[in-house]
Coordinates of C-alpha atoms and ligand atoms in Angstrom, one line a residue:
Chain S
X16 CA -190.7 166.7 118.3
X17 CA -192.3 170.5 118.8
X18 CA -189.0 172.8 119.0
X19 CA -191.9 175.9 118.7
X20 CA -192.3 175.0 122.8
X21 CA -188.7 176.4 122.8
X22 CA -189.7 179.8 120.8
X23 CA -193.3 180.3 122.0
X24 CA -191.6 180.4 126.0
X25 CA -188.6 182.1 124.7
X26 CA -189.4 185.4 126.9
X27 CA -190.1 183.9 130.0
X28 CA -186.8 181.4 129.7
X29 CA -184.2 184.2 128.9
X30 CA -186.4 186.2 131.8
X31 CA -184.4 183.3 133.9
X32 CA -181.5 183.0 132.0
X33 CA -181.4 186.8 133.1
X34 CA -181.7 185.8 136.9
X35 CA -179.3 182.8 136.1
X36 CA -176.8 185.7 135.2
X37 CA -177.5 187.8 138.2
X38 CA -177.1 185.6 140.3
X39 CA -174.0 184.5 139.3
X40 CA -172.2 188.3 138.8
X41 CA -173.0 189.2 142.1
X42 CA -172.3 185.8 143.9
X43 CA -169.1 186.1 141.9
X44 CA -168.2 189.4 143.0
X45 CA -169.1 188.6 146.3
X46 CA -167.5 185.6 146.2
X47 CA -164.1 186.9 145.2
X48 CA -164.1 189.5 147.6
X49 CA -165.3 187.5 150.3
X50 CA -162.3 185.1 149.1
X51 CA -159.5 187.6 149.5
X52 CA -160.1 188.2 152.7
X53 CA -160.9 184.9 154.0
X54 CA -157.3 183.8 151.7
X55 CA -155.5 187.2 153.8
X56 CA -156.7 185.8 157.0
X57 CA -156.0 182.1 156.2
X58 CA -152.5 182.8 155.7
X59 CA -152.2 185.0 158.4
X60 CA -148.9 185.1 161.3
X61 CA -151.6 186.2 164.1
X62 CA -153.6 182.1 164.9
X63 CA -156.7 183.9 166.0
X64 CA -157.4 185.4 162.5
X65 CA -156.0 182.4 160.2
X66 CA -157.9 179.4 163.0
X67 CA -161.2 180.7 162.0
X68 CA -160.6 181.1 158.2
X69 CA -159.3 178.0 158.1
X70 CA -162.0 176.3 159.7
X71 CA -164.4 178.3 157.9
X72 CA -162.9 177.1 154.4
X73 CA -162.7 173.7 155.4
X74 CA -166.0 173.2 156.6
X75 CA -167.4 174.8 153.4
X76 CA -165.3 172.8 151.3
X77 CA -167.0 169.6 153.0
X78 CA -170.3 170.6 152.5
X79 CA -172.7 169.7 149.2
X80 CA -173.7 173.1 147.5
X81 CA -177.2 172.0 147.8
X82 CA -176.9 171.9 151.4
X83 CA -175.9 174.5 152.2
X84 CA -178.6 176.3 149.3
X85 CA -181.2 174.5 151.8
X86 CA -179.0 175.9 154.8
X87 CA -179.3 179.2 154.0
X88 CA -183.0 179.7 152.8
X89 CA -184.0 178.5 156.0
X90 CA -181.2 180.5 158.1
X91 CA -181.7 183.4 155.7
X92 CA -185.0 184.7 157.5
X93 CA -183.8 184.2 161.0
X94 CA -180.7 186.0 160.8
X95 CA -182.5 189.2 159.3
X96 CA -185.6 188.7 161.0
X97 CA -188.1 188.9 158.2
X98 CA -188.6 186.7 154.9
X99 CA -186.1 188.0 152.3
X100 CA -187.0 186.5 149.3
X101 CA -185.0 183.2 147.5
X102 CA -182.7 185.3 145.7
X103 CA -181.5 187.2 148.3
X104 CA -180.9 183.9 150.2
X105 CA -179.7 182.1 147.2
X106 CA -177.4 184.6 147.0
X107 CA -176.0 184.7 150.1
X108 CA -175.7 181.2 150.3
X109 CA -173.2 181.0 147.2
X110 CA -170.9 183.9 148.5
X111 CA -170.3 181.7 151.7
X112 CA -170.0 179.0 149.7
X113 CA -167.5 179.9 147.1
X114 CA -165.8 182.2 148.9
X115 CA -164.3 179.4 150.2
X116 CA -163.1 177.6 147.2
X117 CA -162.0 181.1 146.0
X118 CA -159.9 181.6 149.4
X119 CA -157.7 178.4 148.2
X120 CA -157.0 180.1 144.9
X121 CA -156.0 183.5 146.3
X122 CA -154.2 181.7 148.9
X123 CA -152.2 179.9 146.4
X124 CA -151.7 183.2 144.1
X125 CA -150.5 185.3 147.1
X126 CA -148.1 182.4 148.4
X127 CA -147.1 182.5 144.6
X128 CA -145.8 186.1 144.8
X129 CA -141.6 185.8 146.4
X130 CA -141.6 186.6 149.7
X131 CA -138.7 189.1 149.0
X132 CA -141.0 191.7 147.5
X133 CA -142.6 191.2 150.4
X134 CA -140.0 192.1 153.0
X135 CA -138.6 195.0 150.5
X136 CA -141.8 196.6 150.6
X137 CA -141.9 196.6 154.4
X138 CA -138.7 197.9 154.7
X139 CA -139.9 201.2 152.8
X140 CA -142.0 201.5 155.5
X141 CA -145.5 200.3 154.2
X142 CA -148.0 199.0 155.4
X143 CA -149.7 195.5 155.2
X144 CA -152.5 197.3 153.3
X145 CA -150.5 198.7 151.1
X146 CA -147.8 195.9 150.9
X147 CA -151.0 193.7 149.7
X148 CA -152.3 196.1 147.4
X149 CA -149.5 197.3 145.5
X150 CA -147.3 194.9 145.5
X151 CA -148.7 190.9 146.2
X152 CA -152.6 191.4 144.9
X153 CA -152.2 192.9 141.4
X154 CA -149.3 190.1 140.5
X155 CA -151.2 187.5 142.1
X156 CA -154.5 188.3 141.1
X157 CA -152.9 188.0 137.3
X158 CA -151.1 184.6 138.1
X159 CA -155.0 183.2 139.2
X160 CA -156.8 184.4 136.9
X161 CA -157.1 181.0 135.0
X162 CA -158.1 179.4 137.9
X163 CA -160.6 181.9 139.2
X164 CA -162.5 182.0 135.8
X165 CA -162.5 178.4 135.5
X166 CA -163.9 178.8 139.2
X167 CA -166.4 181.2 137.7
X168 CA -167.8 178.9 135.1
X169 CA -167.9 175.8 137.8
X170 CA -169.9 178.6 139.8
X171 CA -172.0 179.6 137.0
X172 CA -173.0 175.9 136.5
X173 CA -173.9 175.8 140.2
X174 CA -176.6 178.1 139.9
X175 CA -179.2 176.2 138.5
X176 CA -178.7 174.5 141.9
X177 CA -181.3 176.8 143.0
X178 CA -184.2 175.8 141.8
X179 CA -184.2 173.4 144.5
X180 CA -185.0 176.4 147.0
X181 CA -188.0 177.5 144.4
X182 CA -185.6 180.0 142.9
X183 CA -186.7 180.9 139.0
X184 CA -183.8 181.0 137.4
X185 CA -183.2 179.4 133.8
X186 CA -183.6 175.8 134.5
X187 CA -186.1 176.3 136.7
X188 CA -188.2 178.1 134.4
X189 CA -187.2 175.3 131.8
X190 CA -188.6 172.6 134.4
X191 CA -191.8 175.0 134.7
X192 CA -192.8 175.5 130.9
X193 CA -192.2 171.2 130.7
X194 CA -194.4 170.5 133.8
X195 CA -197.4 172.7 131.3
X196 CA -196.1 171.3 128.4
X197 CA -194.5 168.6 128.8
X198 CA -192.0 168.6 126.3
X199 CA -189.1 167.2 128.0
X200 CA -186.5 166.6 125.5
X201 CA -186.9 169.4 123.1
X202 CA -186.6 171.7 126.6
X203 CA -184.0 170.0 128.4
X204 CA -182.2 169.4 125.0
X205 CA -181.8 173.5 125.0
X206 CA -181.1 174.2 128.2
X207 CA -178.1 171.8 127.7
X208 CA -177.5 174.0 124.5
X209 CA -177.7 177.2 126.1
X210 CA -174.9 176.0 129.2
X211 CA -172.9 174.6 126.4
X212 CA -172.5 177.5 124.6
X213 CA -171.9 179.9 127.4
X214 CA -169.5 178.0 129.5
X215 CA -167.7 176.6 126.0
X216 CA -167.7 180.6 125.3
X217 CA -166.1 181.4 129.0
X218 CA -163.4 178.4 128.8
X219 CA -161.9 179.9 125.0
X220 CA -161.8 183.1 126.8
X221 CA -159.7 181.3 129.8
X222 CA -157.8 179.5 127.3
X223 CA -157.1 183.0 125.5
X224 CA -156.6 184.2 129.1
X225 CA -153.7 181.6 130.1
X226 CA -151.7 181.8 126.6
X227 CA -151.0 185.6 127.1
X228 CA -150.3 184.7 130.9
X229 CA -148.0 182.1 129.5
X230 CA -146.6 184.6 127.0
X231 CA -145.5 187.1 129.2
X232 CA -144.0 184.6 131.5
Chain M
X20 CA -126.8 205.0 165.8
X21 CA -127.7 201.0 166.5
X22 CA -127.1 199.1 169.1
X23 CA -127.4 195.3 169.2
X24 CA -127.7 194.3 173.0
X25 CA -127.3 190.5 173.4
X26 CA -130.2 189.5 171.1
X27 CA -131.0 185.6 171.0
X28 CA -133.1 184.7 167.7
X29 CA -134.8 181.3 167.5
X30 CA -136.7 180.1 164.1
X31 CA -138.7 177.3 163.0
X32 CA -138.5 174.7 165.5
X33 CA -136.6 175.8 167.8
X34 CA -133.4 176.4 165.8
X35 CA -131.2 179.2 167.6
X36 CA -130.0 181.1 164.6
X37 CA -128.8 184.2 166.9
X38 CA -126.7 183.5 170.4
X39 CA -126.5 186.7 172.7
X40 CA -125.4 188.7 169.8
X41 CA -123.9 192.4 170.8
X42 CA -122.5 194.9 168.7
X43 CA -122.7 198.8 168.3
X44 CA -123.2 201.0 164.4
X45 CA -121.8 204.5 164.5
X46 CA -123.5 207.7 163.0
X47 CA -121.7 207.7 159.2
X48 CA -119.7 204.7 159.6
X49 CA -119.3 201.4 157.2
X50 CA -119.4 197.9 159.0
X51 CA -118.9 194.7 157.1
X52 CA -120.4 191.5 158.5
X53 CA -118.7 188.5 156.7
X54 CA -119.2 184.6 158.1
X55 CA -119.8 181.5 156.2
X56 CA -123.4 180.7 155.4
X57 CA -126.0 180.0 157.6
X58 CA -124.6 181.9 160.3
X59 CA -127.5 184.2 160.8
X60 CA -125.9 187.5 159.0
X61 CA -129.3 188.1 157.3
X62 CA -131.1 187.0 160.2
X63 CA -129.4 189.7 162.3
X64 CA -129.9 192.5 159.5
X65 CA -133.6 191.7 159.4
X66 CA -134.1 192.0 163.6
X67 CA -133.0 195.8 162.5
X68 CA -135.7 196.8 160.9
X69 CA -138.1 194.4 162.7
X70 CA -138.2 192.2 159.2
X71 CA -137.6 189.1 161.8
X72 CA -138.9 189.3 165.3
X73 CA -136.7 187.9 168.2
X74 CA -137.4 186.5 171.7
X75 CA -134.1 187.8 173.2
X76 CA -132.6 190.9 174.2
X77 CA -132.6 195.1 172.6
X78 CA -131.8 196.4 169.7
X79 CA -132.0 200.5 169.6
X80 CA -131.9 202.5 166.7
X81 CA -131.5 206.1 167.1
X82 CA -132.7 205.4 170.5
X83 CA -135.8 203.8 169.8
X84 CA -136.1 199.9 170.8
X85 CA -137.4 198.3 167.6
X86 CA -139.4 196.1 169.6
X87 CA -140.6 198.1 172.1
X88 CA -144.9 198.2 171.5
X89 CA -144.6 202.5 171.5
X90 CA -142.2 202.5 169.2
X91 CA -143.3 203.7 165.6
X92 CA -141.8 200.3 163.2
X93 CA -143.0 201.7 160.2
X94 CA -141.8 205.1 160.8
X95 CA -138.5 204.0 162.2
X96 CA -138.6 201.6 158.9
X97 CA -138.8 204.8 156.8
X98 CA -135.2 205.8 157.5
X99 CA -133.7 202.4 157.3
X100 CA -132.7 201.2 153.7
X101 CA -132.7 197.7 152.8
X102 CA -131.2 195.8 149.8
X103 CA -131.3 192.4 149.0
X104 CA -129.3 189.6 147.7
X105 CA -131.8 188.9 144.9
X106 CA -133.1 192.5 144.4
X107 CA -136.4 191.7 144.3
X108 CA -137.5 194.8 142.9
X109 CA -141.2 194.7 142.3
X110 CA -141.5 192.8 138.5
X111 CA -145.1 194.2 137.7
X112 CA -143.7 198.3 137.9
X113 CA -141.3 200.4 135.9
X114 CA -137.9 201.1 137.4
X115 CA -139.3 204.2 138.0
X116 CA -142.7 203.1 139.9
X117 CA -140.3 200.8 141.8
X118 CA -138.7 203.8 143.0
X119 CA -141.3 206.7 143.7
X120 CA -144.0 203.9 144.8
X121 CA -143.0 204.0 148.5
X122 CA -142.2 208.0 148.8
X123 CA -145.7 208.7 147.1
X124 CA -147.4 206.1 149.4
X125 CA -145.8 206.0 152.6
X126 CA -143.7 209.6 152.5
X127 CA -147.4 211.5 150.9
X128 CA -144.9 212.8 148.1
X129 CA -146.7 213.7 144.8
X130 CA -145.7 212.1 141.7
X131 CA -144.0 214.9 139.9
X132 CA -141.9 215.2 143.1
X133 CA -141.2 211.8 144.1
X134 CA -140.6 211.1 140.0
X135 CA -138.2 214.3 140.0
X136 CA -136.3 212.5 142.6
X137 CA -136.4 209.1 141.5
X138 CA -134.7 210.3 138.4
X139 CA -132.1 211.8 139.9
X140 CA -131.3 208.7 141.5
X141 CA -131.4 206.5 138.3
X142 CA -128.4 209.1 137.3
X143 CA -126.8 208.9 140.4
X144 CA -126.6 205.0 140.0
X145 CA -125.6 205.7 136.2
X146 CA -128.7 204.0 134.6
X147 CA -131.2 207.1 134.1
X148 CA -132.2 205.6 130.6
X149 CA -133.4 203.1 132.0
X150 CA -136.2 204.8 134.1
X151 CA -139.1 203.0 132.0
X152 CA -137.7 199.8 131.3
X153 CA -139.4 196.8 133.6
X154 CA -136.8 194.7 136.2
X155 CA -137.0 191.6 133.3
X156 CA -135.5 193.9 130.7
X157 CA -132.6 195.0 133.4
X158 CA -129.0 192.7 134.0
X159 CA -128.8 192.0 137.3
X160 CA -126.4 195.3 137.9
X161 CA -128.5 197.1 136.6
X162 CA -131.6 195.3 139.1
X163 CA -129.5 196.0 141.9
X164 CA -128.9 200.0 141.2
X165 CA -132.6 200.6 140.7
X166 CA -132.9 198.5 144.3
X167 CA -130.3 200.7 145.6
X168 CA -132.2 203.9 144.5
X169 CA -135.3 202.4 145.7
X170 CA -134.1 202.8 148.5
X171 CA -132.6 206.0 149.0
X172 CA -135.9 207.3 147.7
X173 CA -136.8 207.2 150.8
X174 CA -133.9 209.3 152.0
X175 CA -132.8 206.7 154.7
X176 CA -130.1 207.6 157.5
X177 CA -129.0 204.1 157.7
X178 CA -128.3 201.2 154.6
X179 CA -128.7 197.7 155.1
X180 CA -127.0 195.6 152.7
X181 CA -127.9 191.4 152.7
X182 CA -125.2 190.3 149.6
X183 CA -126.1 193.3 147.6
X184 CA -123.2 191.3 144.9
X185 CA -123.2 187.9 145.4
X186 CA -126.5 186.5 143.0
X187 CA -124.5 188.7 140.5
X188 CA -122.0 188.0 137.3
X189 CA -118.8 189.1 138.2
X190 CA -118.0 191.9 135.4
X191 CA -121.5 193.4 137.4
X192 CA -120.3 193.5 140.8
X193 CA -118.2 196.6 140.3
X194 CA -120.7 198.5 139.2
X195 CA -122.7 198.0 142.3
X196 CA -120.1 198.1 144.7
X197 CA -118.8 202.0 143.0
X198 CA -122.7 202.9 143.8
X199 CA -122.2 201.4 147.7
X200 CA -118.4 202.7 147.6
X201 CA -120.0 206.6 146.7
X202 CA -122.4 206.2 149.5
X203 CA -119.8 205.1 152.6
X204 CA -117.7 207.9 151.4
X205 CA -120.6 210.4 151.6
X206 CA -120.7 210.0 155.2
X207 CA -124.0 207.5 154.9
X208 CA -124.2 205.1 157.7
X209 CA -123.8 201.3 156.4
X210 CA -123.8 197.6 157.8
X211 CA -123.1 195.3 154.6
X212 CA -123.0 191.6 154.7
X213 CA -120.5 191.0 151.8
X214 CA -117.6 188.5 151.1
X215 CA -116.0 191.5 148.6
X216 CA -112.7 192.2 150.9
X217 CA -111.7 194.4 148.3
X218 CA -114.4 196.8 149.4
X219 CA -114.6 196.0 153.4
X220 CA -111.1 197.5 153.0
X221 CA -111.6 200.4 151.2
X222 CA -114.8 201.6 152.8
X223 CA -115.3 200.0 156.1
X224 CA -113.9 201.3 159.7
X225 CA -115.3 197.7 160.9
X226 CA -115.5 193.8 160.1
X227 CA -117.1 192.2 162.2
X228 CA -117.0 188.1 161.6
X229 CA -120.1 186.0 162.5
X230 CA -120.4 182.0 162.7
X231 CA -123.3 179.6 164.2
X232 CA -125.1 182.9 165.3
X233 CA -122.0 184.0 167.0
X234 CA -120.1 187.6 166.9
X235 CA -116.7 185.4 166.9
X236 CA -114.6 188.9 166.1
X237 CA -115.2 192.4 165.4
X238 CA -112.6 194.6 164.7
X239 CA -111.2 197.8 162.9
X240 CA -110.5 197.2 159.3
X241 CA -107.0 197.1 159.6
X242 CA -106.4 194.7 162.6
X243 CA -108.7 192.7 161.2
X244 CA -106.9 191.1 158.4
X245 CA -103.4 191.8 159.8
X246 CA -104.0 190.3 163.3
X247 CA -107.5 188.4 163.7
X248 CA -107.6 186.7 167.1
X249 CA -109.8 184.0 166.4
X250 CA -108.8 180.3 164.6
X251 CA -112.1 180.5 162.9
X252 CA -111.7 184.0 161.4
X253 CA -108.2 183.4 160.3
X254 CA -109.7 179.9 158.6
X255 CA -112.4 182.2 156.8
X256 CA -110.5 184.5 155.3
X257 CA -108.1 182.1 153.9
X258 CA -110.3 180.7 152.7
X259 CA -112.3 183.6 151.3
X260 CA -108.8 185.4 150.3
X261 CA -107.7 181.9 148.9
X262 CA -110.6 182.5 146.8
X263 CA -109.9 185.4 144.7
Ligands
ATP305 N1 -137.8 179.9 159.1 C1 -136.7 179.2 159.5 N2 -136.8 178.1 160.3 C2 -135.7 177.5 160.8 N3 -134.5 177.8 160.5 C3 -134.3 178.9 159.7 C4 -135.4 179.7 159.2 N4 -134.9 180.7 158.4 C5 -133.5 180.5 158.5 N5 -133.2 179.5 159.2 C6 -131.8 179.0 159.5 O1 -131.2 180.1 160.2 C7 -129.8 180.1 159.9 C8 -129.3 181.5 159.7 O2 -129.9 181.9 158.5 P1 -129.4 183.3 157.8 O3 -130.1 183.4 156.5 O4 -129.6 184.4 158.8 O5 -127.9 183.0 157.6 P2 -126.9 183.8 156.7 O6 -125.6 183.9 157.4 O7 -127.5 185.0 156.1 O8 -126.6 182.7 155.5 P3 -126.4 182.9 153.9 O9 -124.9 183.3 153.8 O10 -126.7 181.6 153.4 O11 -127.3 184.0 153.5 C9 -129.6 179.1 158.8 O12 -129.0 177.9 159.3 C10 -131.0 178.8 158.3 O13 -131.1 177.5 157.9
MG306 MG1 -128.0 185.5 154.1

């Protein structure tokens, strides 16, 4: 055992754990927003706005992440018309992809909200825009947000599914330093540690998260 | 002034909930709808304001056709009050952001204004200390005011009322009803689907009697309970009269 493999590449692994974290804010963001809308238009009166989403969701919801990783990187280039780099495809690729399991939670949290709100808003003469984001989104977004963190640490997790695509993100970097030095278990041994901690630290918080939410119920 | 002109609802699978339904609101008048349930009172209230959409026949308010494409729904909206059965005031607000939330949004009111006003309201419904309190701290009387000035907020020329008192304990329903009973007498135009006889006779010039999505009588006040026509109403309000 050499843990110093572990300290001497310490720069150049949290120089991925920084891209690990990059990529997952902005896919999340992405993701979320991407998710409300594709959620709206799933539950949606009009069929030629809630056949689409719902097709869309489903046929994401079929597909393994690492698929569609692959899918992208190579779709990616074509739709822009010039090479854009893995992250950028990496990127988009998880924002399709988990905008579609975030649709089924916002779905669920707006569907939560009584429809009566609903109908007393409209009848003050709002707005669906404004119906949505006064009344249903801030109570529903509340209601989910147990399930969209533990979402967010499933989609954390998924990440490291890019290195498939070449991206260097943490474990990438950890497969890197162990093809030089070949030190396979003291490496992979703390990249286990390092996803422990982080997703152990985000599930307290959800725990934390859904106690008050049950509080205030 | 609204004018029903023989509107046919169907919902779900093909249930008719509304059969060639006519009827006519005066300017400043109180109408009470009364049937048993499931005879599409709501239903009918909610074709109104557009809330429900149906496949048959007119309906004109202030002589615009509610479904007519050019007409304005949201505007038209604006100066029709609604008020529910089970409040449903919005839980995540203050009684006073229930109130001034659609006057500041929809009416381009500023707050000071539309909080001037809302307050003024919680007094006129008799619960002004209440103003920062949240619906979960409110009885159900109390709910039902703030739903009431909600939607006066918006300085409607016509009230709907679905069972404003009927999801409520009974020592709360006259305080609701004085509130309604204030505005009929102030000349405020008002269809209310109640089963309180006690205030279809003190307020309202009309009762109209609806079963299976039928109009089976509508009537003035008086004549109503003296002389209905119809087995079926004369069944009802025994029964409902029976009741109290
Ligand atoms: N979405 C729907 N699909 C099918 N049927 C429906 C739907 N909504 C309501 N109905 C039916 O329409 C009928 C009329 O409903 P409505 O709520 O208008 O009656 P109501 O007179 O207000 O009754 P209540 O006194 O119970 O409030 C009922 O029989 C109800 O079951
Ligand atoms: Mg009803």
């Amino acid at each position: 055992m050499d843990w110093t493999v572990v300290s001497r590449n310490m720069d150049f692994l949290l120089g991925g754990l920084g891209v690990t974290f990059q990529l997952a804010a902005i896919s999340l963001a992405g993701g979320v927003l991407f998710g409300i809308l594709l959620g709206l238009a799933r539950i949606s009166s009009k069929r030629c706005i809630s056949c689409p989403a719902t097709l869309y969701i489903h046929f994401f919801r079929s597909q393994p992440l690492i698929l569609v990783i692959f899918w992208f990187y190579f779709f990616v280039p074509v739709l822009f018309g010039k090479p854009m780099g893995t992250f950028i495809s990496a990127v988009i690729g998880f924002i399709a992809f988990e905008a579609a399991y975030f649709a089924e939670i916002i779905r669920g949290g707006i569907q939560s909200i009584p429809k009566g709100q609903v109908l007393a808003a409209y009848s003050t003469g709002m707005k669906y825009h404004q119906v949505m984001r006064y009344i249903v989104l801030p109570q529903a977004l509340k209601n989910m947000l147990p399930a969209l963190m533990t979402q967010s640490i499933v989609l954390f997790q998924d990440t490291s599914l890019a290195y498939v695509i070449g991206l260097r993100e943490f474990l990438r970097r950890i497969s890197l330093v162990d093809s030089r030095e070949v030190r396979s278990i003291e490496l992979y041994f703390f990249a286990a540690l390092v996803y422990l901690v982080i997703c152990l630290s985000m599930s307290l918080l959800v725990r934390r998260f859904e106690h008050k939410a049950h509080q205030s119920v | 002034m609204i004018e029903i002109k023989n509107v046919s609802l169907w919902l779900g699978d093909d249930f008719q909930v509304l059969k060639d339904v006519s009827a006519r609101f005066q300017k400043g008048r109180t109408t009470v709808i009364c049937g048993p349930s499931g005879s599409g009172k709501s239903s009918l209230l909610r074709c109104i304001n557009r809330l429900e959409r149906f496949q048959r026949g007119e309906i004109i308010v202030d002589g615009l056709s509610v479904q007519d494409p050019n007409t304005d729904i949201y505007k038209l909206r604006e100066n029709i009050g609604m008020v529910f059965q089970h409040f449903d005031l919005y839980p995540h607000m203050t009684a006073l952001d229930n109130i001034t939330l659609a006057p500041q949004k929809v009416r381009g009111r500023s707050r000071k204004t539309a909080e001037t006003k809302a307050l003024q309201l919680l007094e006129r419904v008799g619960i002004e200390d209440k103003a920062n309190s949240f619906p979960a701290e409110l009885s159900g009387g109390q709910q039902q005011r703030v739903a009431i000035a909600r939607s006066l907020a918006m300085e409607p020329r016509i009230m709907l009322f679905d069972e404003p008192t009927s999801a409520l304990d009974p020592e709360m329903i006259g305080e609701v009803l004085d509130v309604m009973i204030d505005l009929a007498l102030e000349g405020m135009t008002m269809i209310v689907v109640t089963h309180e006889m006690g205030f279809a006779k003190k307020v309202a010039q009309e009762i109209i009697f609806m079963d299976h999505g039928e109009i089976v009588e509508a009537k003035n006040t008086g004549v109503f309970f003296t002389h209905p026509d119809h087995p079926r109403t004369r069944d009802f309000l025994n029964r409902i009269l029976s009741h109290v």
